[in-house]
Coordinates of C-alpha atoms and ligand atoms in Angstrom, one line a residue:
M1487 CA 80.4 114.9 103.5
K1488 CA 79.5 111.8 101.5
R1489 CA 82.5 109.8 100.4
V1490 CA 83.1 108.5 96.9
L1491 CA 85.7 105.8 96.0
V1492 CA 86.9 106.2 92.4
F1493 CA 88.6 103.1 91.0
D1494 CA 90.6 102.4 87.9
S1495 CA 93.6 100.3 86.8
G1496 CA 95.7 103.4 86.6
V1497 CA 95.4 107.2 86.3
G1498 CA 92.5 107.0 83.7
G1499 CA 89.9 107.4 86.5
L1500 CA 91.3 110.9 87.1
S1501 CA 89.4 112.0 84.0
V1502 CA 86.2 110.9 85.8
L1503 CA 87.3 112.4 89.1
D1504 CA 88.0 115.7 87.3
A1505 CA 84.4 115.6 86.0
I1506 CA 83.0 114.8 89.5
V1507 CA 85.0 117.8 90.9
A1508 CA 83.8 120.0 88.0
S1509 CA 80.1 119.1 88.7
G1510 CA 80.4 121.2 91.9
H1511 CA 79.1 118.9 94.7
A1512 CA 80.4 118.7 98.2
L1513 CA 81.9 115.2 98.1
E1514 CA 84.9 113.6 99.7
L1515 CA 86.9 111.7 97.0
D1516 CA 89.2 108.7 97.5
Y1517 CA 91.0 107.1 94.6
V1518 CA 92.5 103.6 94.1
A1519 CA 94.6 102.5 91.1
D1520 CA 95.2 98.8 90.6
N1521 CA 98.4 99.8 88.9
A1522 CA 100.2 96.5 89.7
W1523 CA 97.8 95.0 87.2
L1524 CA 97.9 97.8 84.6
P1525 CA 96.8 97.4 81.7
Y1526 CA 93.5 95.8 82.4
G1527 CA 92.9 95.9 78.6
L1528 CA 95.3 93.0 78.1
K1529 CA 93.8 90.9 80.9
S1530 CA 91.4 88.0 80.4
D1531 CA 87.7 88.5 81.3
A1532 CA 88.0 85.7 84.0
E1533 CA 90.9 87.4 85.7
L1534 CA 89.1 90.8 85.9
Q1535 CA 85.9 89.1 87.1
A1536 CA 87.8 87.6 90.0
R1537 CA 90.2 90.4 90.9
V1538 CA 88.1 93.6 90.7
P1539 CA 85.3 92.5 93.0
A1540 CA 87.8 91.0 95.5
L1541 CA 89.9 94.2 95.6
L1542 CA 86.8 96.5 95.9
T1543 CA 85.2 94.3 98.6
S1544 CA 88.3 94.8 100.8
L1545 CA 88.6 98.5 100.0
V1546 CA 85.0 99.2 100.8
A1547 CA 85.4 97.5 104.2
Q1548 CA 88.4 99.6 104.9
W1549 CA 87.7 103.0 103.4
C1550 CA 84.0 103.0 103.9
P1551 CA 82.8 104.9 100.8
Q1552 CA 79.0 105.6 100.3
I1553 CA 79.4 104.9 96.6
V1554 CA 82.0 103.2 94.4
V1555 CA 82.7 104.5 90.9
V1556 CA 84.4 101.8 88.6
A1557 CA 86.0 104.5 86.5
C1558 CA 87.3 102.0 84.0
N1559 CA 85.4 100.8 80.9
T1560 CA 87.4 97.6 80.6
A1561 CA 86.4 96.5 84.2
S1562 CA 82.8 97.9 83.9
T1563 CA 82.0 96.1 80.7
I1564 CA 82.9 92.7 82.1
A1565 CA 82.8 92.8 85.9
L1566 CA 80.1 95.2 86.9
D1567 CA 77.6 92.5 87.8
Q1568 CA 80.1 90.7 90.0
V1569 CA 81.1 94.0 91.7
R1570 CA 77.5 94.9 92.4
A1571 CA 76.9 91.4 93.8
A1572 CA 79.9 91.7 96.1
L1573 CA 79.3 95.2 97.5
A1574 CA 76.6 96.5 99.8
V1575 CA 77.0 100.1 98.5
P1576 CA 75.8 101.5 95.2
V1577 CA 78.2 101.0 92.2
V1578 CA 78.4 103.3 89.2
G1579 CA 80.2 101.9 86.2
V1580 CA 81.4 103.7 83.1
V1581 CA 80.3 102.4 79.7
P1582 CA 81.2 103.4 76.2
P1583 CA 79.3 106.6 75.2
I1584 CA 77.8 105.0 72.1
K1585 CA 74.3 106.4 72.6
P1586 CA 75.3 110.1 72.8
A1587 CA 77.8 109.6 70.0
A1588 CA 75.1 108.1 67.7
A1589 CA 72.8 110.9 68.6
L1590 CA 75.4 113.5 67.7
S1591 CA 76.8 112.2 64.5
K1592 CA 75.6 113.9 61.3
T1593 CA 77.6 111.7 58.9
G1594 CA 76.4 108.5 60.5
V1595 CA 80.0 107.3 61.0
I1596 CA 81.3 107.2 64.6
G1597 CA 84.7 106.2 65.9
L1598 CA 85.0 104.0 69.0
L1599 CA 88.4 104.2 70.7
A1600 CA 88.8 101.9 73.6
T1601 CA 91.1 99.1 75.1
P1602 CA 91.6 96.0 73.0
A1603 CA 89.3 94.3 75.6
T1604 CA 86.5 96.8 75.4
V1605 CA 86.3 97.0 71.6
R1606 CA 85.6 93.2 71.4
R1607 CA 83.2 92.9 74.3
T1608 CA 79.6 91.6 74.0
Y1609 CA 78.6 94.5 76.2
T1610 CA 79.9 96.9 73.5
N1611 CA 78.3 94.9 70.7
D1612 CA 75.0 95.1 72.5
L1613 CA 75.3 98.9 73.0
I1614 CA 76.0 99.3 69.3
A1615 CA 73.0 97.1 68.4
Q1616 CA 70.8 99.0 70.7
F1617 CA 71.7 102.6 70.0
A1618 CA 73.8 102.7 66.8
A1619 CA 72.3 100.0 64.6
D1620 CA 71.8 102.5 61.8
K1621 CA 75.3 103.9 62.1
R1622 CA 78.7 102.7 60.9
V1623 CA 81.0 102.2 63.9
V1624 CA 84.7 102.1 63.3
R1625 CA 86.4 100.5 66.2
F1626 CA 90.1 100.7 67.3
G1627 CA 91.6 99.1 70.3
S1628 CA 94.7 100.5 71.9
S1629 CA 96.7 99.6 75.0
A1630 CA 99.6 101.9 73.8
L1631 CA 97.4 104.9 74.4
V1632 CA 96.8 103.8 77.9
E1633 CA 100.5 103.8 78.5
A1634 CA 100.8 107.2 76.7
A1635 CA 98.2 108.7 79.1
E1636 CA 100.2 107.2 82.1
R1637 CA 103.3 108.9 80.8
K1638 CA 101.6 112.3 80.3
L1639 CA 100.4 112.2 83.9
R1640 CA 103.9 111.6 85.0
G1641 CA 104.9 114.8 83.3
E1642 CA 106.6 113.0 80.5
P1643 CA 105.9 113.5 76.7
P1644 CA 103.1 111.0 75.9
G1645 CA 104.9 110.1 72.6
K1646 CA 103.5 110.4 69.1
A1647 CA 103.5 106.8 68.0
A1648 CA 100.4 105.6 70.0
I1649 CA 98.4 108.8 69.0
T1650 CA 99.3 108.4 65.3
E1651 CA 98.4 104.7 65.4
A1652 CA 95.1 105.4 66.9
I1653 CA 94.2 108.2 64.5
E1654 CA 95.2 106.1 61.5
G1655 CA 93.3 103.1 62.9
L1656 CA 90.2 105.2 63.1
F1657 CA 90.3 107.8 60.2
G1658 CA 92.3 105.5 57.9
A1659 CA 89.9 102.5 58.2
P1660 CA 87.2 101.9 55.6
G1661 CA 84.5 104.6 56.1
G1662 CA 86.8 106.3 58.6
A1663 CA 87.1 109.5 56.5
E1664 CA 83.5 110.2 57.4
I1665 CA 84.0 110.0 61.2
D1666 CA 82.5 113.1 62.9
V1667 CA 82.2 111.8 66.5
V1668 CA 84.6 109.7 68.4
A1669 CA 83.5 107.9 71.5
L1670 CA 86.3 107.7 74.0
A1671 CA 85.6 104.4 75.8
C1672 CA 88.6 104.2 78.0
T1673 CA 88.9 106.7 80.9
H1674 CA 92.6 107.2 80.1
F1675 CA 91.8 108.6 76.7
P1676 CA 90.1 112.0 77.7
L1677 CA 93.5 112.8 79.3
L1678 CA 94.8 112.7 75.7
A1679 CA 91.9 114.5 74.0
K1680 CA 93.9 117.5 73.0
E1681 CA 96.7 115.4 71.4
L1682 CA 94.1 113.2 69.6
A1683 CA 92.2 116.2 68.3
V1684 CA 95.3 117.9 67.0
A1685 CA 96.5 114.7 65.2
A1686 CA 93.1 114.0 63.6
P1687 CA 92.8 114.8 59.9
R1688 CA 89.4 116.4 60.3
P1689 CA 87.5 118.1 63.1
A1690 CA 85.4 115.7 65.2
E1691 CA 83.6 115.7 68.5
W1692 CA 85.5 113.7 71.1
L1693 CA 83.0 112.3 73.6
D1694 CA 83.6 110.7 77.0
S1695 CA 81.4 109.6 79.9
G1696 CA 82.9 111.8 82.7
A1697 CA 80.1 114.3 83.0
A1698 CA 77.3 111.6 82.9
I1699 CA 79.1 109.7 85.6
A1700 CA 79.3 112.8 87.7
R1701 CA 75.6 113.4 87.3
R1702 CA 74.8 109.9 88.3
V1703 CA 77.0 110.0 91.4
A1704 CA 75.4 113.3 92.5
N1705 CA 71.9 112.0 92.0
L1706 CA 72.4 108.7 93.8
L1707 CA 74.0 110.4 96.8
I1708 CA 71.6 113.3 96.7
A1709 CA 74.8 115.4 97.0
E1710 CA 74.7 119.0 98.1
E1711 CA 76.2 121.7 95.8
G1712 CA 79.6 122.7 97.0
T1713 CA 83.2 122.0 96.6
A1714 CA 84.6 118.4 96.4
R1715 CA 87.6 117.5 98.5
S1716 CA 90.1 114.9 97.4
R1717 CA 91.6 112.9 100.3
R1718 CA 93.4 109.6 99.9
A1719 CA 94.9 107.9 96.9
G1720 CA 96.0 104.2 97.0
F1721 CA 98.0 102.1 94.6
T1722 CA 98.6 98.3 94.4
D1723 CA 102.1 99.2 93.2
P1724 CA 103.0 102.4 95.1
A1725 CA 106.7 102.4 94.0
A1726 CA 105.6 102.4 90.3
A1727 CA 103.0 105.2 91.1
R1728 CA 105.5 107.7 92.6
G1729 CA 105.9 109.6 89.4
H1730 CA 102.2 110.2 89.4
F1731 CA 102.0 111.6 93.0
P1732 CA 102.3 115.2 91.7
A1733 CA 99.3 114.7 89.5
F1734 CA 97.4 113.6 92.6
S1735 CA 98.8 116.3 94.8
D1736 CA 97.7 118.9 92.1
R1737 CA 94.2 117.5 92.5
G1738 CA 94.2 118.0 96.3
F1739 CA 95.1 114.5 97.4
T1740 CA 97.0 114.6 100.7
E1741 CA 97.4 111.0 101.7
F1742 CA 99.0 108.1 99.7
A1743 CA 98.5 104.5 100.6
A1744 CA 99.8 101.1 99.5
I1745 CA 97.1 98.6 98.8
Q1746 CA 98.5 95.2 99.5
A1747 CA 97.9 92.2 97.2
A1748 CA 95.2 89.6 97.8
P1749 CA 94.0 88.2 100.1
G1750 CA 94.6 91.0 102.6
F1751 CA 94.5 94.1 100.4
A1752 CA 95.3 96.0 103.6
A1753 CA 96.0 99.7 103.1
V1754 CA 99.1 101.1 104.8
G1755 CA 100.6 104.6 104.6
V1756 CA 103.5 105.2 102.2
Ligands
DGL1369 N1 91.1 103.1 82.1 C1 90.7 101.8 81.7 C2 89.4 101.9 80.9 O1 88.6 102.8 81.0 C3 91.6 100.8 81.2 C4 93.0 101.0 81.0 C5 93.8 99.6 81.1 O2 93.9 98.9 80.1 O3 94.2 99.3 82.2 O4 89.2 101.0 80.1

């Protein structure tokens, strides 16, 4: 079976992993969360451009995936070129679903919900200029929502404050009352799609990139149809990740590993 390494700062990449599983391909899935550095959305561009390629280079050497999925908009929109330059295997990144959101909107007003880093990125501005120049894009950046998703996957209540703040930040902004499509441009946010939809003042489409990433992975690997098998999950701060182990076990992960800090990044069992 071809092996895929799914990478994120935390549990957000599980929304992408779930989409890969749902796509029905016989793939072996490994997952690594750089949770010692969560949230990426509050890190500088230079820090991410240095850390993410270094961490992935070491992981690819040890875990031998045939493809790496950077299941993190915040890392993809700033460090994808560096990651691709560093790795010998194909790399699939996740970028804000501006294009499908613009195509779907009837009112011409789309919401963009991402981390504080992703909403201000040149990459994001370029996507908007290319695919949504004739649309109004209402942006809101939230790191609190990332923490809320992390809580939810620990089995805790995500908390209303971050959800309410994000909904008000979008629908309460100038033009926001017309939003009919929201692009979820952080992989943590589809994990809160239900909570967000319930809190919204009007029905909207909540779009994420998971299914598109799953299609890209299957095409690049020429993967056979079948059932995906989750294998090993690694964490740069395994002690902090313990509360998340059940969410990984529920998804079929059977091995948990500690990913040591630079320069070694050696994986050891926990
Ligand atoms: N899941 C990540 C993303 O897609 C980022 C979360 C964080 O800030 O670490 O942007």
